[in-house]
Amino acid sequence: MIRLDSLHVRVGNFDLRDISLEVPPGGYALIIGPTGSGKTTLLEAVAGHARLQAGRVFMHNDDVTGLPPERRGLGFVYQQYHLFPHLSVRDNIGYGIARSKGAVDGAGRAQRVLELADMLAITALLDRPVQGLSGGEQQRVALARALAPKPSILLLDEPFAAVDAATRQVLRRELRGLHEREGITTLQVTHDFDEALRLGDLVAVLSEGRIAQSGTPEQVFRYPNSAFVARFVGTGNVIAGVVERTPSDDRELAFRGRFRGGGLTLDVVAEREGPMHAVIRPEDIVLSLSPHPDSARNHLEGTVARLERVGPITLVHLDVGRPLIASVTTTSSEEMALHPGVRVVGSLKATAILLV
């Protein structure tokens, strides 16, 4: 378990403030945010490498705020690996075991190295020097070295940043499998929300040194609490505008309103009036080639500007007086014969529009 209580870290002119977060035992949490938001600084504060101005760090209910990094019982995988160039792969992996708390004997150490090498498919590399290894191979060695002493907590600083897309997908699967087999509490830093969706149980979005939103990846993706979070995690279309109340006898908190912004006028369900952002997920826009009766209150006529195929899904970039992105299955796109210039109608329910 990792618990952060109101952390404040200052690095030069940058402040990381009011950081409170809890990762349950065996949980997998990701800290995401743009460059300069404080992700690595937060990880270093957890590890004990960055001095706190205020706040406390707890691991397994023990207050470790005053402990040096080597006494916190954690493994750390750096973005640039930091492998020892003068040691073999085998010796890199086994390096931390002899120096760890409760160190095992030589036979136990060798067995642990073989076990991790097998898990990460690097057995054939054990007697090679680390120089000359590919980025993916170095990353596997760095993961094995961090896990070798059986730490209860694993910290990862953008572990896939230096590998190609295909290797990244394989390493993600291997890392998640290792996490589940080892039962280790994991905190990872990344700028890629796709990693949070694939790996995490919990995600926290950092913006300018503060947590903008935290929750499960699904919650943050589907219900962002601000335009910044919606744009960063790629929820969909984010449009600035104003909500006005429409005449109604409804006295409930939520009321039918009208959103005006970005050249669009949309029927919405709102809880307040005034300036807001409308967040429209591409999958909530239903496309057709001609108008037809349905329950949706919003119908937007436009033209296909371009198609972007992403495996079984096709993102349809529309011009409806402003850019708008819808999504359909690639099969549906082919059946509708969508291509640039085709006229379409996008239907959108008022309840599907998130106002933030």
Short mmCIF file of N, CA, C and O in Angstrom, two decimals, residues 83-210:
data_model
loop_
_atom_site.label_atom_id
_atom_site.label_comp_id
_atom_site.label_asym_id
_atom_site.label_seq_id
_atom_site.Cartn_x
_atom_site.Cartn_y
_atom_site.Cartn_z
N LEU A 83 21.46 0.66 -16.23
CA LEU A 83 22.11 -0.63 -16.04
C LEU A 83 23.62 -0.43 -15.86
O LEU A 83 24.17 0.58 -16.29
N PHE A 84 24.27 -1.40 -15.24
CA PHE A 84 25.71 -1.32 -15.03
C PHE A 84 26.41 -1.86 -16.27
O PHE A 84 26.36 -3.07 -16.55
N PRO A 85 27.11 -1.01 -17.02
CA PRO A 85 27.68 -1.45 -18.31
C PRO A 85 28.82 -2.46 -18.17
O PRO A 85 29.10 -3.20 -19.11
N HIS A 86 29.46 -2.52 -17.00
CA HIS A 86 30.59 -3.42 -16.81
C HIS A 86 30.15 -4.80 -16.33
O HIS A 86 30.99 -5.70 -16.17
N LEU A 87 28.84 -4.99 -16.08
CA LEU A 87 28.34 -6.28 -15.60
C LEU A 87 27.53 -6.98 -16.68
O LEU A 87 26.95 -6.34 -17.56
N SER A 88 27.46 -8.29 -16.58
CA SER A 88 26.62 -9.07 -17.50
C SER A 88 25.16 -8.89 -17.14
O SER A 88 24.81 -8.32 -16.08
N VAL A 89 24.29 -9.38 -17.99
CA VAL A 89 22.86 -9.34 -17.70
C VAL A 89 22.58 -10.07 -16.39
O VAL A 89 21.83 -9.58 -15.53
N ARG A 90 23.19 -11.24 -16.22
CA ARG A 90 22.97 -12.03 -15.00
C ARG A 90 23.37 -11.24 -13.76
O ARG A 90 22.64 -11.19 -12.76
N ASP A 91 24.54 -10.61 -13.82
CA ASP A 91 25.03 -9.88 -12.65
C ASP A 91 24.24 -8.59 -12.40
O ASP A 91 24.11 -8.14 -11.26
N ASN A 92 23.73 -7.97 -13.47
CA ASN A 92 22.86 -6.81 -13.29
C ASN A 92 21.61 -7.19 -12.53
O ASN A 92 21.19 -6.49 -11.60
N ILE A 93 20.99 -8.31 -12.91
CA ILE A 93 19.75 -8.73 -12.26
C ILE A 93 20.00 -9.09 -10.80
O ILE A 93 19.23 -8.74 -9.90
N GLY A 94 21.12 -9.78 -10.55
CA GLY A 94 21.39 -10.24 -9.19
C GLY A 94 22.02 -9.21 -8.29
O GLY A 94 22.19 -9.46 -7.08
N TYR A 95 22.34 -8.04 -8.83
CA TYR A 95 23.09 -7.05 -8.07
C TYR A 95 22.42 -6.67 -6.75
O TYR A 95 23.07 -6.60 -5.71
N GLY A 96 21.12 -6.39 -6.81
CA GLY A 96 20.45 -5.89 -5.62
C GLY A 96 20.10 -6.93 -4.59
O GLY A 96 19.80 -6.60 -3.44
N ILE A 97 20.14 -8.23 -4.97
CA ILE A 97 19.67 -9.26 -4.04
C ILE A 97 20.57 -9.37 -2.82
O ILE A 97 20.10 -9.41 -1.68
N ALA A 98 21.90 -9.39 -3.04
CA ALA A 98 22.82 -9.56 -1.92
C ALA A 98 22.79 -8.37 -0.98
O ALA A 98 23.15 -8.50 0.19
N ARG A 99 22.35 -7.21 -1.48
CA ARG A 99 22.35 -5.99 -0.66
C ARG A 99 20.98 -5.69 -0.05
O ARG A 99 20.81 -4.70 0.64
N SER A 100 20.02 -6.55 -0.36
CA SER A 100 18.67 -6.30 0.13
C SER A 100 18.49 -6.85 1.54
O SER A 100 19.25 -7.71 2.00
N LYS A 101 17.44 -6.37 2.18
CA LYS A 101 17.09 -6.86 3.51
C LYS A 101 16.68 -8.32 3.40
O LYS A 101 15.87 -8.70 2.56
N GLY A 102 17.24 -9.17 4.25
CA GLY A 102 16.92 -10.59 4.19
C GLY A 102 17.53 -11.25 2.96
O GLY A 102 16.89 -12.08 2.31
N ALA A 103 18.76 -10.87 2.61
CA ALA A 103 19.41 -11.39 1.42
C ALA A 103 19.50 -12.92 1.46
O ALA A 103 19.73 -13.52 2.52
N VAL A 104 19.36 -13.55 0.31
CA VAL A 104 19.40 -15.01 0.20
C VAL A 104 20.82 -15.47 -0.08
O VAL A 104 21.69 -14.67 -0.41
N ASP A 105 21.05 -16.79 0.01
CA ASP A 105 22.37 -17.32 -0.28
C ASP A 105 22.60 -17.38 -1.79
O ASP A 105 21.73 -17.03 -2.59
N GLY A 106 23.80 -17.83 -2.17
CA GLY A 106 24.17 -17.84 -3.58
C GLY A 106 23.22 -18.66 -4.42
O GLY A 106 22.85 -18.25 -5.54
N ALA A 107 22.80 -19.83 -3.92
CA ALA A 107 21.90 -20.69 -4.69
C ALA A 107 20.53 -20.02 -4.86
O ALA A 107 19.92 -20.07 -5.93
N GLY A 108 20.05 -19.41 -3.78
CA GLY A 108 18.76 -18.72 -3.86
C GLY A 108 18.81 -17.54 -4.80
O GLY A 108 17.84 -17.27 -5.53
N ARG A 109 19.94 -16.85 -4.78
CA ARG A 109 20.11 -15.71 -5.68
C ARG A 109 20.10 -16.17 -7.14
O ARG A 109 19.42 -15.57 -7.98
N ALA A 110 20.83 -17.23 -7.43
CA ALA A 110 20.88 -17.74 -8.80
C ALA A 110 19.50 -18.20 -9.26
O ALA A 110 19.11 -17.97 -10.41
N GLN A 111 18.75 -18.84 -8.35
CA GLN A 111 17.41 -19.30 -8.70
C GLN A 111 16.47 -18.14 -9.01
O GLN A 111 15.67 -18.21 -9.95
N ARG A 112 16.58 -17.08 -8.22
CA ARG A 112 15.73 -15.91 -8.44
C ARG A 112 16.05 -15.26 -9.78
O ARG A 112 15.15 -14.84 -10.52
N VAL A 113 17.33 -15.17 -10.13
CA VAL A 113 17.73 -14.60 -11.42
C VAL A 113 17.15 -15.43 -12.56
O VAL A 113 16.59 -14.89 -13.53
N LEU A 114 17.24 -16.76 -12.46
CA LEU A 114 16.72 -17.64 -13.51
C LEU A 114 15.19 -17.52 -13.62
O LEU A 114 14.63 -17.53 -14.72
N GLU A 115 14.54 -17.41 -12.47
CA GLU A 115 13.08 -17.29 -12.45
C GLU A 115 12.62 -16.04 -13.19
O GLU A 115 11.71 -16.09 -14.04
N LEU A 116 13.24 -14.91 -12.91
CA LEU A 116 12.87 -13.65 -13.55
C LEU A 116 13.26 -13.64 -15.02
O LEU A 116 12.52 -13.13 -15.87
N ALA A 117 14.41 -14.21 -15.33
CA ALA A 117 14.84 -14.27 -16.73
C ALA A 117 13.85 -15.08 -17.55
O ALA A 117 13.53 -14.73 -18.70
N ASP A 118 13.34 -16.16 -16.96
CA ASP A 118 12.34 -16.97 -17.66
C ASP A 118 11.04 -16.20 -17.85
O ASP A 118 10.44 -16.23 -18.93
N MET A 119 10.59 -15.51 -16.81
CA MET A 119 9.35 -14.72 -16.90
C MET A 119 9.44 -13.66 -18.00
O MET A 119 8.46 -13.40 -18.70
N LEU A 120 10.61 -13.05 -18.15
CA LEU A 120 10.77 -11.94 -19.08
C LEU A 120 11.45 -12.34 -20.39
O LEU A 120 11.81 -11.49 -21.20
N ALA A 121 11.61 -13.65 -20.59
CA ALA A 121 12.13 -14.20 -21.85
C ALA A 121 13.52 -13.64 -22.18
O ALA A 121 13.80 -13.26 -23.32
N ILE A 122 14.40 -13.60 -21.17
CA ILE A 122 15.76 -13.11 -21.42
C ILE A 122 16.81 -14.13 -20.95
O ILE A 122 17.98 -13.78 -20.76
N THR A 123 16.40 -15.38 -20.80
CA THR A 123 17.33 -16.42 -20.34
C THR A 123 18.55 -16.51 -21.26
O THR A 123 19.69 -16.66 -20.79
N ALA A 124 18.31 -16.39 -22.56
CA ALA A 124 19.41 -16.52 -23.53
C ALA A 124 20.39 -15.35 -23.45
O ALA A 124 21.50 -15.44 -24.00
N LEU A 125 20.02 -14.30 -22.75
CA LEU A 125 20.88 -13.10 -22.67
C LEU A 125 21.72 -13.06 -21.40
O LEU A 125 22.54 -12.16 -21.23
N LEU A 126 21.53 -14.00 -20.47
CA LEU A 126 22.09 -13.88 -19.13
C LEU A 126 23.59 -13.66 -19.11
O LEU A 126 24.11 -12.92 -18.26
N ASP A 127 24.32 -14.28 -20.01
CA ASP A 127 25.77 -14.17 -19.97
C ASP A 127 26.32 -13.13 -20.94
O ASP A 127 27.54 -13.03 -21.11
N ARG A 128 25.42 -12.34 -21.53
CA ARG A 128 25.86 -11.28 -22.43
C ARG A 128 26.08 -9.98 -21.68
O ARG A 128 25.43 -9.73 -20.65
N PRO A 129 26.96 -9.12 -22.16
CA PRO A 129 27.07 -7.77 -21.58
C PRO A 129 25.84 -6.96 -21.95
O PRO A 129 25.18 -7.23 -22.97
N VAL A 130 25.50 -5.98 -21.14
CA VAL A 130 24.29 -5.20 -21.43
C VAL A 130 24.51 -4.25 -22.61
O VAL A 130 23.55 -3.85 -23.27
N GLN A 131 25.77 -3.92 -22.86
CA GLN A 131 26.05 -3.07 -24.02
C GLN A 131 25.72 -3.84 -25.28
O GLN A 131 26.08 -5.01 -25.43
N GLY A 132 25.01 -3.20 -26.19
CA GLY A 132 24.62 -3.86 -27.42
C GLY A 132 23.23 -4.46 -27.38
O GLY A 132 22.71 -4.90 -28.42
N LEU A 133 22.59 -4.49 -26.19
CA LEU A 133 21.22 -4.98 -26.12
C LEU A 133 20.28 -3.96 -26.73
O LEU A 133 20.53 -2.74 -26.68
N SER A 134 19.16 -4.43 -27.27
CA SER A 134 18.15 -3.52 -27.79
C SER A 134 17.44 -2.81 -26.65
O SER A 134 17.58 -3.19 -25.48
N GLY A 135 16.66 -1.77 -26.99
CA GLY A 135 15.93 -1.04 -25.96
C GLY A 135 14.97 -1.94 -25.20
O GLY A 135 14.86 -1.86 -23.97
N GLY A 136 14.27 -2.82 -25.93
CA GLY A 136 13.34 -3.74 -25.26
C GLY A 136 14.05 -4.71 -24.36
O GLY A 136 13.57 -5.03 -23.25
N GLU A 137 15.22 -5.21 -24.78
CA GLU A 137 15.99 -6.14 -23.95
C GLU A 137 16.50 -5.44 -22.70
O GLU A 137 16.45 -6.00 -21.59
N GLN A 138 17.00 -4.21 -22.85
CA GLN A 138 17.47 -3.46 -21.68
C GLN A 138 16.34 -3.20 -20.70
O GLN A 138 16.54 -3.26 -19.47
N GLN A 139 15.15 -2.93 -21.23
CA GLN A 139 14.02 -2.67 -20.34
C GLN A 139 13.65 -3.92 -19.55
O GLN A 139 13.35 -3.84 -18.35
N ARG A 140 13.71 -5.08 -20.19
CA ARG A 140 13.43 -6.32 -19.48
C ARG A 140 14.46 -6.57 -18.38
O ARG A 140 14.12 -7.03 -17.28
N VAL A 141 15.73 -6.30 -18.68
CA VAL A 141 16.78 -6.47 -17.67
C VAL A 141 16.55 -5.52 -16.50
O VAL A 141 16.68 -5.90 -15.32
N ALA A 142 16.18 -4.26 -16.80
CA ALA A 142 15.94 -3.28 -15.74
C ALA A 142 14.76 -3.70 -14.86
O ALA A 142 14.81 -3.56 -13.62
N LEU A 143 13.71 -4.25 -15.46
CA LEU A 143 12.56 -4.73 -14.69
C LEU A 143 12.97 -5.90 -13.81
O LEU A 143 12.61 -5.95 -12.63
N ALA A 144 13.74 -6.83 -14.38
CA ALA A 144 14.17 -8.00 -13.61
C ALA A 144 15.04 -7.57 -12.43
O ALA A 144 14.91 -8.10 -11.32
N ARG A 145 15.94 -6.61 -12.65
CA ARG A 145 16.82 -6.15 -11.57
C ARG A 145 16.01 -5.52 -10.44
O ARG A 145 16.29 -5.74 -9.25
N ALA A 146 14.99 -4.72 -10.81
CA ALA A 146 14.17 -4.06 -9.78
C ALA A 146 13.35 -5.08 -8.99
O ALA A 146 13.11 -4.90 -7.79
N LEU A 147 12.90 -6.16 -9.66
CA LEU A 147 12.06 -7.15 -9.01
C LEU A 147 12.84 -8.21 -8.26
O LEU A 147 12.28 -8.93 -7.43
N ALA A 148 14.14 -8.35 -8.55
CA ALA A 148 14.94 -9.44 -8.00
C ALA A 148 14.90 -9.52 -6.47
O ALA A 148 14.76 -10.61 -5.91
N PRO A 149 15.00 -8.41 -5.74
CA PRO A 149 14.98 -8.50 -4.27
C PRO A 149 13.59 -8.71 -3.68
O PRO A 149 13.42 -8.66 -2.47
N LYS A 150 12.58 -8.91 -4.55
CA LYS A 150 11.18 -9.07 -4.13
C LYS A 150 10.68 -7.87 -3.31
O LYS A 150 10.22 -8.02 -2.17
N PRO A 151 10.77 -6.67 -3.90
CA PRO A 151 10.26 -5.49 -3.18
C PRO A 151 8.75 -5.56 -3.06
O PRO A 151 8.07 -6.20 -3.88
N SER A 152 8.22 -4.91 -2.05
CA SER A 152 6.76 -4.88 -1.89
C SER A 152 6.13 -3.79 -2.73
O SER A 152 4.92 -3.78 -2.95
N ILE A 153 6.96 -2.84 -3.20
CA ILE A 153 6.47 -1.70 -4.00
C ILE A 153 7.41 -1.50 -5.18
O ILE A 153 8.63 -1.58 -5.04
N LEU A 154 6.81 -1.24 -6.35
CA LEU A 154 7.59 -1.01 -7.57
C LEU A 154 7.23 0.35 -8.13
O LEU A 154 6.05 0.66 -8.33
N LEU A 155 8.24 1.19 -8.39
CA LEU A 155 8.07 2.49 -9.01
C LEU A 155 8.64 2.45 -10.43
O LEU A 155 9.76 1.96 -10.63
N LEU A 156 7.89 2.98 -11.39
CA LEU A 156 8.29 2.94 -12.80
C LEU A 156 8.20 4.33 -13.39
O LEU A 156 7.13 4.94 -13.39
N ASP A 157 9.32 4.83 -13.92
CA ASP A 157 9.35 6.17 -14.52
C ASP A 157 9.35 6.04 -16.05
O ASP A 157 10.39 5.81 -16.66
N GLU A 158 8.17 6.18 -16.65
CA GLU A 158 8.01 6.09 -18.11
C GLU A 158 8.82 4.92 -18.68
O GLU A 158 9.71 5.11 -19.51
N PRO A 159 8.52 3.69 -18.26
CA PRO A 159 9.38 2.55 -18.61
C PRO A 159 9.38 2.18 -20.09
O PRO A 159 10.28 1.46 -20.53
N PHE A 160 8.40 2.66 -20.87
CA PHE A 160 8.32 2.26 -22.27
C PHE A 160 8.63 3.40 -23.23
O PHE A 160 8.41 3.29 -24.44
N ALA A 161 9.16 4.50 -22.70
CA ALA A 161 9.34 5.69 -23.53
C ALA A 161 10.38 5.49 -24.63
O ALA A 161 10.29 6.12 -25.68
N ALA A 162 11.35 4.61 -24.41
CA ALA A 162 12.46 4.49 -25.36
C ALA A 162 12.37 3.28 -26.27
O ALA A 162 13.34 2.92 -26.93
N VAL A 163 11.20 2.61 -26.32
CA VAL A 163 11.06 1.44 -27.18
C VAL A 163 10.01 1.70 -28.25
O VAL A 163 9.16 2.59 -28.12
N ASP A 164 10.06 0.90 -29.32
CA ASP A 164 9.12 1.08 -30.42
C ASP A 164 7.74 0.58 -30.03
O ASP A 164 7.55 -0.10 -29.01
N ALA A 165 6.73 0.91 -30.86
CA ALA A 165 5.33 0.64 -30.53
C ALA A 165 5.07 -0.86 -30.34
O ALA A 165 4.35 -1.26 -29.41
N ALA A 166 5.63 -1.70 -31.21
CA ALA A 166 5.38 -3.14 -31.11
C ALA A 166 5.98 -3.70 -29.82
O ALA A 166 5.33 -4.49 -29.11
N THR A 167 7.21 -3.29 -29.50
CA THR A 167 7.85 -3.75 -28.26
C THR A 167 7.09 -3.23 -27.04
O THR A 167 6.95 -3.93 -26.04
N ARG A 168 6.58 -2.01 -27.15
CA ARG A 168 5.83 -1.42 -26.04
C ARG A 168 4.61 -2.27 -25.70
O ARG A 168 4.32 -2.53 -24.52
N GLN A 169 3.90 -2.76 -26.70
CA GLN A 169 2.71 -3.57 -26.45
C GLN A 169 3.08 -4.87 -25.76
O GLN A 169 2.40 -5.31 -24.82
N VAL A 170 4.17 -5.51 -26.22
CA VAL A 170 4.61 -6.76 -25.60
C VAL A 170 5.02 -6.53 -24.15
O VAL A 170 4.64 -7.28 -23.24
N LEU A 171 5.81 -5.47 -23.90
CA LEU A 171 6.27 -5.18 -22.55
C LEU A 171 5.12 -4.85 -21.61
O LEU A 171 5.16 -5.21 -20.43
N ARG A 172 4.10 -4.16 -22.12
CA ARG A 172 2.94 -3.88 -21.28
C ARG A 172 2.30 -5.17 -20.79
O ARG A 172 1.96 -5.30 -19.60
N ARG A 173 2.11 -6.12 -21.71
CA ARG A 173 1.50 -7.39 -21.31
C ARG A 173 2.37 -8.13 -20.30
O ARG A 173 1.87 -8.68 -19.31
N GLU A 174 3.69 -8.13 -20.54
CA GLU A 174 4.60 -8.82 -19.62
C GLU A 174 4.60 -8.15 -18.25
O GLU A 174 4.61 -8.83 -17.22
N LEU A 175 4.57 -6.82 -18.23
CA LEU A 175 4.59 -6.10 -16.97
C LEU A 175 3.33 -6.36 -16.16
O LEU A 175 3.39 -6.61 -14.95
N ARG A 176 2.18 -6.35 -16.83
CA ARG A 176 0.93 -6.62 -16.13
C ARG A 176 0.92 -8.05 -15.57
O ARG A 176 0.49 -8.30 -14.46
N GLY A 177 1.45 -8.99 -16.37
CA GLY A 177 1.54 -10.37 -15.89
C GLY A 177 2.45 -10.50 -14.69
O GLY A 177 2.13 -11.21 -13.72
N LEU A 178 3.60 -9.81 -14.73
CA LEU A 178 4.51 -9.82 -13.58
C LEU A 178 3.86 -9.22 -12.35
O LEU A 178 4.00 -9.73 -11.23
N HIS A 179 3.16 -8.13 -12.55
CA HIS A 179 2.48 -7.46 -11.44
C HIS A 179 1.51 -8.42 -10.75
O HIS A 179 1.46 -8.50 -9.52
N GLU A 180 0.75 -9.17 -11.55
CA GLU A 180 -0.24 -10.08 -10.98
C GLU A 180 0.43 -11.27 -10.31
O GLU A 180 -0.01 -11.72 -9.24
N ARG A 181 1.50 -11.80 -10.92
CA ARG A 181 2.18 -12.97 -10.32
C ARG A 181 2.90 -12.61 -9.03
O ARG A 181 2.90 -13.37 -8.07
N GLU A 182 3.53 -11.44 -9.02
CA GLU A 182 4.32 -11.04 -7.85
C GLU A 182 3.46 -10.39 -6.76
O GLU A 182 3.89 -10.26 -5.62
N GLY A 183 2.26 -9.93 -7.12
CA GLY A 183 1.37 -9.28 -6.15
C GLY A 183 1.94 -8.00 -5.59
O GLY A 183 1.73 -7.64 -4.43
N ILE A 184 2.66 -7.26 -6.44
CA ILE A 184 3.40 -6.08 -5.98
C ILE A 184 2.58 -4.81 -6.19
O ILE A 184 1.90 -4.65 -7.20
N THR A 185 2.62 -3.91 -5.25
CA THR A 185 1.96 -2.60 -5.38
C THR A 185 2.81 -1.74 -6.33
O THR A 185 4.00 -1.56 -6.10
N THR A 186 2.18 -1.23 -7.38
CA THR A 186 2.94 -0.56 -8.45
C THR A 186 2.44 0.86 -8.66
O THR A 186 1.23 1.11 -8.70
N LEU A 187 3.39 1.79 -8.81
CA LEU A 187 3.09 3.18 -9.15
C LEU A 187 3.94 3.55 -10.36
O LEU A 187 5.17 3.51 -10.31
N GLN A 188 3.28 3.89 -11.45
CA GLN A 188 3.98 4.17 -12.71
C GLN A 188 3.68 5.57 -13.19
O GLN A 188 2.54 6.06 -13.07
N VAL A 189 4.69 6.22 -13.75
CA VAL A 189 4.54 7.53 -14.37
C VAL A 189 4.51 7.35 -15.88
O VAL A 189 5.28 6.57 -16.44
N THR A 190 3.59 8.05 -16.56
CA THR A 190 3.52 7.99 -18.02
C THR A 190 2.84 9.25 -18.53
O THR A 190 2.16 9.94 -17.78
N HIS A 191 3.04 9.54 -19.82
CA HIS A 191 2.29 10.62 -20.45
C HIS A 191 1.22 10.04 -21.38
O HIS A 191 0.50 10.77 -22.04
N ASP A 192 1.13 8.69 -21.41
CA ASP A 192 0.27 7.98 -22.36
C ASP A 192 -0.94 7.41 -21.65
O ASP A 192 -0.83 6.43 -20.90
N PHE A 193 -2.13 7.99 -21.90
CA PHE A 193 -3.33 7.51 -21.22
C PHE A 193 -3.70 6.10 -21.66
O PHE A 193 -4.35 5.36 -20.92
N ASP A 194 -3.29 5.70 -22.86
CA ASP A 194 -3.56 4.35 -23.32
C ASP A 194 -2.94 3.33 -22.37
O ASP A 194 -3.51 2.26 -22.13
N GLU A 195 -1.78 3.65 -21.81
CA GLU A 195 -1.16 2.75 -20.84
C GLU A 195 -2.02 2.63 -19.58
O GLU A 195 -2.12 1.55 -18.99
N ALA A 196 -2.62 3.73 -19.17
CA ALA A 196 -3.49 3.69 -17.99
C ALA A 196 -4.69 2.79 -18.23
O ALA A 196 -5.09 2.01 -17.36
N LEU A 197 -5.28 2.89 -19.43
CA LEU A 197 -6.43 2.04 -19.75
C LEU A 197 -6.04 0.57 -19.78
O LEU A 197 -6.82 -0.30 -19.37
N ARG A 198 -4.84 0.27 -20.26
CA ARG A 198 -4.41 -1.12 -20.40
C ARG A 198 -3.86 -1.72 -19.12
O ARG A 198 -3.96 -2.93 -18.90
N LEU A 199 -3.25 -0.90 -18.26
CA LEU A 199 -2.51 -1.43 -17.13
C LEU A 199 -3.14 -1.14 -15.77
O LEU A 199 -3.03 -1.94 -14.85
N GLY A 200 -3.74 0.04 -15.61
CA GLY A 200 -4.01 0.53 -14.27
C GLY A 200 -5.34 0.17 -13.66
O GLY A 200 -6.34 -0.06 -14.35
N ASP A 201 -5.35 0.13 -12.33
CA ASP A 201 -6.58 0.06 -11.54
C ASP A 201 -7.01 1.46 -11.12
O ASP A 201 -8.17 1.72 -10.84
N LEU A 202 -6.02 2.36 -11.06
CA LEU A 202 -6.24 3.73 -10.59
C LEU A 202 -5.38 4.65 -11.43
O LEU A 202 -4.25 4.31 -11.80
N VAL A 203 -5.90 5.84 -11.73
CA VAL A 203 -5.12 6.82 -12.48
C VAL A 203 -5.31 8.19 -11.83
O VAL A 203 -6.40 8.51 -11.35
N ALA A 204 -4.22 8.96 -11.80
CA ALA A 204 -4.28 10.34 -11.31
C ALA A 204 -3.69 11.23 -12.39
O ALA A 204 -2.58 10.97 -12.87
N VAL A 205 -4.44 12.26 -12.78
CA VAL A 205 -4.00 13.17 -13.83
C VAL A 205 -3.39 14.40 -13.16
O VAL A 205 -4.05 15.08 -12.38
N LEU A 206 -2.11 14.68 -13.48
CA LEU A 206 -1.43 15.84 -12.93
C LEU A 206 -1.49 17.01 -13.90
O LEU A 206 -1.35 16.83 -15.12
N SER A 207 -1.69 18.19 -13.36
CA SER A 207 -1.66 19.42 -14.16
C SER A 207 -1.01 20.51 -13.33
O SER A 207 -1.50 20.85 -12.25
N GLU A 208 0.12 21.01 -13.80
CA GLU A 208 0.83 22.11 -13.15
C GLU A 208 1.04 21.85 -11.66
O GLU A 208 0.83 22.72 -10.81
N GLY A 209 1.47 20.63 -11.34
CA GLY A 209 1.84 20.31 -9.97
C GLY A 209 0.71 19.94 -9.04
O GLY A 209 0.93 19.80 -7.83
N ARG A 210 -0.49 19.73 -9.57
CA ARG A 210 -1.63 19.34 -8.74
C ARG A 210 -2.41 18.21 -9.40
O ARG A 210 -2.38 18.09 -10.63
#
